[in-house]
mmCIF file of N, CA and C in Angstrom:
data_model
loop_
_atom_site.group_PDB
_atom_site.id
_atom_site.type_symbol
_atom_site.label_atom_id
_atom_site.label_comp_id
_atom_site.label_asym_id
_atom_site.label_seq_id
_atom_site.Cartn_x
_atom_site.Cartn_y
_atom_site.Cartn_z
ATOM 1 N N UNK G 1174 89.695 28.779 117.335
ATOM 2 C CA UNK G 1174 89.171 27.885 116.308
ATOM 3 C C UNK G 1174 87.694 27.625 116.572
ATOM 4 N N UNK G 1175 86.960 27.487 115.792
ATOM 5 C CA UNK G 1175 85.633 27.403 115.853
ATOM 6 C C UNK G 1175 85.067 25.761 114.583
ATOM 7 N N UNK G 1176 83.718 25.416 115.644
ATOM 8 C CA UNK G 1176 83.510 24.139 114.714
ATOM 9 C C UNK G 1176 81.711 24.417 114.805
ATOM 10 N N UNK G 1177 81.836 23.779 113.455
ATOM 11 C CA UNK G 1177 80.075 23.846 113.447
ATOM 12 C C UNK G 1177 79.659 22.431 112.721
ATOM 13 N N UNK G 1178 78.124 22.189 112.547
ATOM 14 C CA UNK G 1178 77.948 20.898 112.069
ATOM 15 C C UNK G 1178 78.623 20.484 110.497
ATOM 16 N N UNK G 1179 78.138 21.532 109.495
ATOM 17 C CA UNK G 1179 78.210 21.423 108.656
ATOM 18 C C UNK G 1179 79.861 21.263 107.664
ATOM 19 N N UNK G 1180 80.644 21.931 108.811
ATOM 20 C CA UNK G 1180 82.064 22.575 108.538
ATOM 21 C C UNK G 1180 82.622 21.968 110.033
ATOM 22 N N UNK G 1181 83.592 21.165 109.601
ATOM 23 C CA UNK G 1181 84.593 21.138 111.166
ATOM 24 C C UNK G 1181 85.228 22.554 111.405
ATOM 25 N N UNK G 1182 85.343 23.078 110.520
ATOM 26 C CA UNK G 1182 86.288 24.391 110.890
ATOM 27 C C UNK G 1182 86.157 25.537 110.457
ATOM 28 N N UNK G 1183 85.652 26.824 110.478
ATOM 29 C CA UNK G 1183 85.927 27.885 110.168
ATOM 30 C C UNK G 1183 87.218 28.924 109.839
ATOM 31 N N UNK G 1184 86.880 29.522 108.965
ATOM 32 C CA UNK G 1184 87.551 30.630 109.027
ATOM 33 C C UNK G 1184 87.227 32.181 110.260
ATOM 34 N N UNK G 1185 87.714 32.638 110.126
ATOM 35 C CA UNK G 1185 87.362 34.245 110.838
ATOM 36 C C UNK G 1185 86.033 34.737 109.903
ATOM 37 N N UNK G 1186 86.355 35.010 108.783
ATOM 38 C CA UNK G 1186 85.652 35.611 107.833
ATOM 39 C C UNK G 1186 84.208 34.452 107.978
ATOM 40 N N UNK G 1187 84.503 33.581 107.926
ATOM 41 C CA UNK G 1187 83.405 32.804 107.441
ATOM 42 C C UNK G 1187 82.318 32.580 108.444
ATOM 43 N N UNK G 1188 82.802 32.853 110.087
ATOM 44 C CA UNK G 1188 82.219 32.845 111.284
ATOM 45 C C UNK G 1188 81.403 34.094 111.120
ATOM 46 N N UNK G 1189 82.141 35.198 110.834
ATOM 47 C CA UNK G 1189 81.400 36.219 111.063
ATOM 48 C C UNK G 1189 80.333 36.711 109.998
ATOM 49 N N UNK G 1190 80.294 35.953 108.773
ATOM 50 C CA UNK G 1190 79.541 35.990 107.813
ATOM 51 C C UNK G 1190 78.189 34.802 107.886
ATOM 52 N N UNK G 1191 78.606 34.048 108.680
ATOM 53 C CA UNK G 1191 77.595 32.768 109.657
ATOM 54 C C UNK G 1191 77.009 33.637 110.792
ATOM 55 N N UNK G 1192 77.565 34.289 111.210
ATOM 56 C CA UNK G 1192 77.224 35.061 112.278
ATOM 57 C C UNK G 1192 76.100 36.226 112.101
ATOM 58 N N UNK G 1193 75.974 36.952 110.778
ATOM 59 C CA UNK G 1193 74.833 37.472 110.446
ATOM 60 C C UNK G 1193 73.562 36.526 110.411
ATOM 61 N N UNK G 1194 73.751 35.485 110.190
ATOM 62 C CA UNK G 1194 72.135 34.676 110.442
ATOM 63 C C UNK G 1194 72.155 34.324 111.773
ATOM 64 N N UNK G 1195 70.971 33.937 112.059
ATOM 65 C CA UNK G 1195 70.682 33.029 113.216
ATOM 66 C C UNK G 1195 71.320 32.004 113.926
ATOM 67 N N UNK G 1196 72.366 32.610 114.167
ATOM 68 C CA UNK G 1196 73.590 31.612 114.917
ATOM 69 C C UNK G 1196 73.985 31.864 116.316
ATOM 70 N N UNK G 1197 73.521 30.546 117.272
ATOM 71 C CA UNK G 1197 74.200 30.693 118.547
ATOM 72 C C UNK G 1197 75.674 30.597 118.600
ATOM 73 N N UNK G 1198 76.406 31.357 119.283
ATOM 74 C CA UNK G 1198 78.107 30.966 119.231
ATOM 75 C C UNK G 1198 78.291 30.860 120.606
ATOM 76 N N UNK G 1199 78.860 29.330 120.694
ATOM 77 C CA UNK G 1199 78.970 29.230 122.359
ATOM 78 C C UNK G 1199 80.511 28.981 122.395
ATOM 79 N N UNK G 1200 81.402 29.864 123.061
ATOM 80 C CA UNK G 1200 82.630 29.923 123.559
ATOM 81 C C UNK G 1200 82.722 28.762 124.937
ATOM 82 N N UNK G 1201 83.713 27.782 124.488
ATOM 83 C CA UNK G 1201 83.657 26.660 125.505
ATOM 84 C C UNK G 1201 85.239 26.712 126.087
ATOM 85 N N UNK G 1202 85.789 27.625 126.061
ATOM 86 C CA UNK G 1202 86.640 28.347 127.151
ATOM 87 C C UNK G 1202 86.338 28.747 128.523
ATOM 88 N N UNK G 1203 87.459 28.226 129.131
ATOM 89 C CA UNK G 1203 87.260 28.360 130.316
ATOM 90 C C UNK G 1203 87.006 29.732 131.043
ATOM 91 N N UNK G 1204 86.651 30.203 132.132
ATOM 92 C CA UNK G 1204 86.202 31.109 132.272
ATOM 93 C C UNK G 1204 87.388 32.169 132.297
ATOM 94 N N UNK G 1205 88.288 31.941 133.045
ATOM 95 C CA UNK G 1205 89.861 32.412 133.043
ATOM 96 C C UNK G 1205 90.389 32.762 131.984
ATOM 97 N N UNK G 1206 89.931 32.012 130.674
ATOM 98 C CA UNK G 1206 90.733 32.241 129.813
ATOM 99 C C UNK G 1206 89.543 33.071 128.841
ATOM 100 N N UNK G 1207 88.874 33.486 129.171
ATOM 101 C CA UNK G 1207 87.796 34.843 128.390
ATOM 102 C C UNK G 1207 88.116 36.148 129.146
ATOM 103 N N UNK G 1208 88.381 36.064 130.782
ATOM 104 C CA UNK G 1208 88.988 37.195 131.401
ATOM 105 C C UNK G 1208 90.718 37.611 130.587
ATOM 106 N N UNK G 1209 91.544 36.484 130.493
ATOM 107 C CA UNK G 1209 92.489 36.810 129.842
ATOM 108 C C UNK G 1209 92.638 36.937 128.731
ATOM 109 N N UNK G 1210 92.042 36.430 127.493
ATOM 110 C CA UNK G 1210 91.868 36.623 125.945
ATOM 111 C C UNK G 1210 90.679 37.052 125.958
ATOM 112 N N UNK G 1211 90.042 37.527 126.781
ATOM 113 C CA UNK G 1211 88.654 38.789 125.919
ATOM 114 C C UNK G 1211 88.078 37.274 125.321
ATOM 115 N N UNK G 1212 86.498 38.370 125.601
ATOM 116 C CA UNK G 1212 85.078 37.487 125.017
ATOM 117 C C UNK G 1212 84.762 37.662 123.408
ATOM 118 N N UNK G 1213 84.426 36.934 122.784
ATOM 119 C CA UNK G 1213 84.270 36.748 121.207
ATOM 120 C C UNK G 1213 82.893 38.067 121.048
ATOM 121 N N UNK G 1214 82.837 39.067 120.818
ATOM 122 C CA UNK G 1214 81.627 39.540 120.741
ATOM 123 C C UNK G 1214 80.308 38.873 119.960
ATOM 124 N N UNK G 1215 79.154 39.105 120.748
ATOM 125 C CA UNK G 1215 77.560 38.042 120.454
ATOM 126 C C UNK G 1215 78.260 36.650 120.071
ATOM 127 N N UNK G 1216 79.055 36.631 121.353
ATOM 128 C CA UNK G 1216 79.329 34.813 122.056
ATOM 129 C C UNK G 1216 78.620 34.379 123.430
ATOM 130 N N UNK G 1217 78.649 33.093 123.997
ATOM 131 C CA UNK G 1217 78.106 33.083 125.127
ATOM 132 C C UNK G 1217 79.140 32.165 125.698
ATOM 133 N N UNK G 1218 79.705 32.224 126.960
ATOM 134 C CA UNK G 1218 80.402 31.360 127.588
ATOM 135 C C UNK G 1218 80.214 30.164 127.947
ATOM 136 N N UNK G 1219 80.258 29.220 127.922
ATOM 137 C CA UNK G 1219 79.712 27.689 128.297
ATOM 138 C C UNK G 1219 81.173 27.224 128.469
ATOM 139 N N UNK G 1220 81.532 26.744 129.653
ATOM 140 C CA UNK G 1220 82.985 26.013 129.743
ATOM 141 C C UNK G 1220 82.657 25.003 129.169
ATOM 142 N N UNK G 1221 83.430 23.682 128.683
ATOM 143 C CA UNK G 1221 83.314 22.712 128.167
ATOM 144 C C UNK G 1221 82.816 21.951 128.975
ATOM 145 N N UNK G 1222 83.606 21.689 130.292
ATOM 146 C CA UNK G 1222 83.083 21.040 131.531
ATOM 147 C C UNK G 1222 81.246 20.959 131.881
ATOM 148 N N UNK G 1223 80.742 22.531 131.815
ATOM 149 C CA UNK G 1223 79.617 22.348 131.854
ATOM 150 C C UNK G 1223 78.549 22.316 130.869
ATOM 151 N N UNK G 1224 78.945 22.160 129.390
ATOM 152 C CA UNK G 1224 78.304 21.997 128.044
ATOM 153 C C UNK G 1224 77.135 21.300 128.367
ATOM 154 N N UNK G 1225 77.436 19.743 128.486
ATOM 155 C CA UNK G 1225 76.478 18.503 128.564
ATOM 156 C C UNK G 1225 75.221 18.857 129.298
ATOM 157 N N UNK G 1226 75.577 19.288 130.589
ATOM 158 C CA UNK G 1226 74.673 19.768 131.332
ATOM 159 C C UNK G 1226 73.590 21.029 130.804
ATOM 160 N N UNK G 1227 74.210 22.099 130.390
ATOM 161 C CA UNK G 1227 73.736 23.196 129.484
ATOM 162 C C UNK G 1227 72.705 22.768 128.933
ATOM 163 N N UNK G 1228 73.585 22.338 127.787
ATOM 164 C CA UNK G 1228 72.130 21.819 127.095
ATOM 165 C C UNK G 1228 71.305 20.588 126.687
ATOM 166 N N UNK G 1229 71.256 19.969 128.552
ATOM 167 C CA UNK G 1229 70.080 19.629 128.885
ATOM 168 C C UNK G 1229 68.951 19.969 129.464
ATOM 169 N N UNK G 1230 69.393 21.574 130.168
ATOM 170 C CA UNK G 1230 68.970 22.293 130.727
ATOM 171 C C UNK G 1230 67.058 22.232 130.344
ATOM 172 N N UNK G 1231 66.515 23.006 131.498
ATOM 173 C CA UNK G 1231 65.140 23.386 131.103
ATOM 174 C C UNK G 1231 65.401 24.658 130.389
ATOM 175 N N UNK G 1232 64.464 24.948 129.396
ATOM 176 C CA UNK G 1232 64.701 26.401 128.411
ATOM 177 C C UNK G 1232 64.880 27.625 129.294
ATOM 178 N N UNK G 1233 63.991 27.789 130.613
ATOM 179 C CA UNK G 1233 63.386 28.854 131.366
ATOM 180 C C UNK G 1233 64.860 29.062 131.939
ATOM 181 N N UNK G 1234 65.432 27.702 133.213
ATOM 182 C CA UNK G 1234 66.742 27.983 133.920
ATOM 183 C C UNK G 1234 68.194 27.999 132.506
ATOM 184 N N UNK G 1235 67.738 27.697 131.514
ATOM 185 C CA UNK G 1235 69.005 27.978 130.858
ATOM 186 C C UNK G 1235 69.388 29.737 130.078
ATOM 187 N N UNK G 1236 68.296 29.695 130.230
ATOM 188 C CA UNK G 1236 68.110 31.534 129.792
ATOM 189 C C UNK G 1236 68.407 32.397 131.067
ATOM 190 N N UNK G 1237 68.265 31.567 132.184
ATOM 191 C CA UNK G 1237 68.362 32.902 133.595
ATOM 192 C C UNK G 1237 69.980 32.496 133.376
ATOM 193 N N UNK G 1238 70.607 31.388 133.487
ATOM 194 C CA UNK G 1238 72.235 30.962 133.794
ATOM 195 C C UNK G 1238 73.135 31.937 132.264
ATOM 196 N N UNK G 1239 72.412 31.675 131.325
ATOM 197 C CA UNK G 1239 73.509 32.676 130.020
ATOM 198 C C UNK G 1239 72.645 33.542 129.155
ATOM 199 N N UNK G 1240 71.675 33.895 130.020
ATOM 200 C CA UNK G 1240 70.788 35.181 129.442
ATOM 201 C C UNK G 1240 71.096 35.238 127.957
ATOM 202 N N UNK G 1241 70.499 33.296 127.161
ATOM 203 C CA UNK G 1241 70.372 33.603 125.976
ATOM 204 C C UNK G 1241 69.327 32.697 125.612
ATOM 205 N N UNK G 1242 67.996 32.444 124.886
ATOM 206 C CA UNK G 1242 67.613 31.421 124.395
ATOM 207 C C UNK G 1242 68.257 30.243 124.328
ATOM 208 N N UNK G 1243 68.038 29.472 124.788
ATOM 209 C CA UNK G 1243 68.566 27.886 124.821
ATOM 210 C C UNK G 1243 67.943 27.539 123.400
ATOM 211 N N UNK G 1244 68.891 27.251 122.670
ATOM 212 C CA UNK G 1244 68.844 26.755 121.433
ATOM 213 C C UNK G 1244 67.870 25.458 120.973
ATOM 214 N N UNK G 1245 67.268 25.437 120.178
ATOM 215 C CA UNK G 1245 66.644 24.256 119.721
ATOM 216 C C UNK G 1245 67.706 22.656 119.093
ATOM 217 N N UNK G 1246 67.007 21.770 119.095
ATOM 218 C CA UNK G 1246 68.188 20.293 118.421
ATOM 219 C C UNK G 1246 68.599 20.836 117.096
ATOM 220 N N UNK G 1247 67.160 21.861 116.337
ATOM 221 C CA UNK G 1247 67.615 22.196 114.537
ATOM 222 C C UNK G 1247 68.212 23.450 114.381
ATOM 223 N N UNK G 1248 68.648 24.043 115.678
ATOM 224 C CA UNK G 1248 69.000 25.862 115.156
ATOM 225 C C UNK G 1248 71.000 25.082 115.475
ATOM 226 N N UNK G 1249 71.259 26.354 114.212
ATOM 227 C CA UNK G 1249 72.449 26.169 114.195
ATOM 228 C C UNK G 1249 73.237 27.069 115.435
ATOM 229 N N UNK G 1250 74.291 26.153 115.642
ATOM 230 C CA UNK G 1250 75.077 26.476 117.161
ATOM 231 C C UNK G 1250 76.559 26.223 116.514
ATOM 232 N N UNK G 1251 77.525 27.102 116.402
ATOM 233 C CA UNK G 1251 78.755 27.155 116.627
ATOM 234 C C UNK G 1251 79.630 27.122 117.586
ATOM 235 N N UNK G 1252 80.357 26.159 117.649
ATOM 236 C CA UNK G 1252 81.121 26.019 118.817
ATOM 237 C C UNK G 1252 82.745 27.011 118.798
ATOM 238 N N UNK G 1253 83.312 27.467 119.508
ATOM 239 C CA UNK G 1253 84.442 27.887 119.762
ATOM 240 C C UNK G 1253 85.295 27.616 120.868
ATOM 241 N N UNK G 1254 87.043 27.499 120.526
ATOM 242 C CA UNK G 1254 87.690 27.836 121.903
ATOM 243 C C UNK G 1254 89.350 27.696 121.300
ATOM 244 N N UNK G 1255 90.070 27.859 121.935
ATOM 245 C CA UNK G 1255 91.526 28.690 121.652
ATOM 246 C C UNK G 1255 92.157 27.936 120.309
ATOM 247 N N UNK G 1256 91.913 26.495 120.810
ATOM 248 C CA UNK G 1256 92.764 25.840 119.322
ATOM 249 C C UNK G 1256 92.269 24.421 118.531
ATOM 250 N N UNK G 1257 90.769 24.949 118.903
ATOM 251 C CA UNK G 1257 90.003 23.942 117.774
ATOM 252 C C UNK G 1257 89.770 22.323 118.836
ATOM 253 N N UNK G 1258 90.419 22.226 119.584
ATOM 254 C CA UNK G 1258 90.390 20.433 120.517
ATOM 255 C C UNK G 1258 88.758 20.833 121.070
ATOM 256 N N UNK G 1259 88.512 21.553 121.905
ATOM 257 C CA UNK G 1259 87.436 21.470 122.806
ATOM 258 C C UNK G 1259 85.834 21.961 121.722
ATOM 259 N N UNK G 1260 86.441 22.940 120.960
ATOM 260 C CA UNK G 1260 85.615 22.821 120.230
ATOM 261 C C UNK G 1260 85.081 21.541 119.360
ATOM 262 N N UNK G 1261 85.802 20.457 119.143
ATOM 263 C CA UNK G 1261 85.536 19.565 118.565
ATOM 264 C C UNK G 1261 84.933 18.707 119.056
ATOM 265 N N UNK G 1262 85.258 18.728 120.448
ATOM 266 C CA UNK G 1262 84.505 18.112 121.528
ATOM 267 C C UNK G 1262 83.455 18.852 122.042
ATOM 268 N N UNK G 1263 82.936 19.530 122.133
ATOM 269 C CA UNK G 1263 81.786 20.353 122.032
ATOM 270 C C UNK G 1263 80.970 19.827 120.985
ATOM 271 N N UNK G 1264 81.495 19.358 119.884
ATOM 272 C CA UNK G 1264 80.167 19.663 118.834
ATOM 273 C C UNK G 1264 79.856 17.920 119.047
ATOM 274 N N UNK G 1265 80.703 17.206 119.412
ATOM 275 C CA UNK G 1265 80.453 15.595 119.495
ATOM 276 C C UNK G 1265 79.587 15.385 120.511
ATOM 277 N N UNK G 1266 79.355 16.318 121.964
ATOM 278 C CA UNK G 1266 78.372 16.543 122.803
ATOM 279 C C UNK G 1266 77.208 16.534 122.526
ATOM 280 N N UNK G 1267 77.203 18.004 121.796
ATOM 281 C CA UNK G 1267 76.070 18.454 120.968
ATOM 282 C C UNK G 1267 75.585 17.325 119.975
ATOM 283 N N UNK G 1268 76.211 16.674 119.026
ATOM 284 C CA UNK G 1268 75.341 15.677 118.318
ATOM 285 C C UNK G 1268 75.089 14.568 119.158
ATOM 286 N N UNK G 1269 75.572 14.345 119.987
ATOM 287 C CA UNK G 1269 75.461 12.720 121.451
ATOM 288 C C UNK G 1269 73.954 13.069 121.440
ATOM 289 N N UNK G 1270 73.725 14.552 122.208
ATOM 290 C CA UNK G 1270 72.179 14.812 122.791
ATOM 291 C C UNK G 1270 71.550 15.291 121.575
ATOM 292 N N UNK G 1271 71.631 14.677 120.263
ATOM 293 C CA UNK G 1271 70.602 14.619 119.465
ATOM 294 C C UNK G 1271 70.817 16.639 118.607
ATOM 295 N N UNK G 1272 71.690 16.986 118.801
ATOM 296 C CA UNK G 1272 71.628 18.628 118.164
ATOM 297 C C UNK G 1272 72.212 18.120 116.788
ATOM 298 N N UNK G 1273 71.474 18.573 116.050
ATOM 299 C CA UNK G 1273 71.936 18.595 114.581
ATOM 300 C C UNK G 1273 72.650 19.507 113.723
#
């Protein structure tokens, strides 16, 4: 299940049609469970546990830790993970520290 600002919830189709623009997709699955259910392709792993921290990160050390641009507060960021809970909590993170 996947959550974004605009939409609590996605479809499949609708992720991957979000997914042609400028969209970070951060998989907030645990690490165990991307070795066992496979990685979302042009996803990035962020456990939930360490989200908050993420992205408070400095831009420079958050690009060496998930070799991706650390997202801006206005670029859109999709959250994901197995059944929609953590993702939801992910995106309540994300708006706490001001991401829109």
């Amino acid at each position: 299940r996947v959550c974004a600002g605009r939409a609590p919830s996605l479809s499949y189709q609708e992720l991957k049609d979000f997914k042609k623009t400028n969209v970070l997709h951060i998989d907030v699955r645990e690490r165990w469970e991307i070795d066992r259910f496979g990685k979302i392709p042009a996803s990035i792993n962020i456990p939930l546990g360490e989200l908050v921290e993420a992205l408070q990160m400095d831009p420079t050390e958050f690009k060496e830790q998930y070799n991706q641009q650390m997202p801006a507060k206005s670029d859109p960021v999709v959250f994901s993970c197995l059944a929609g809970t953590r993702s939801k909590q992910a995106l309540a993170f994300a708006k706490s520290l001001g991401f829109s």
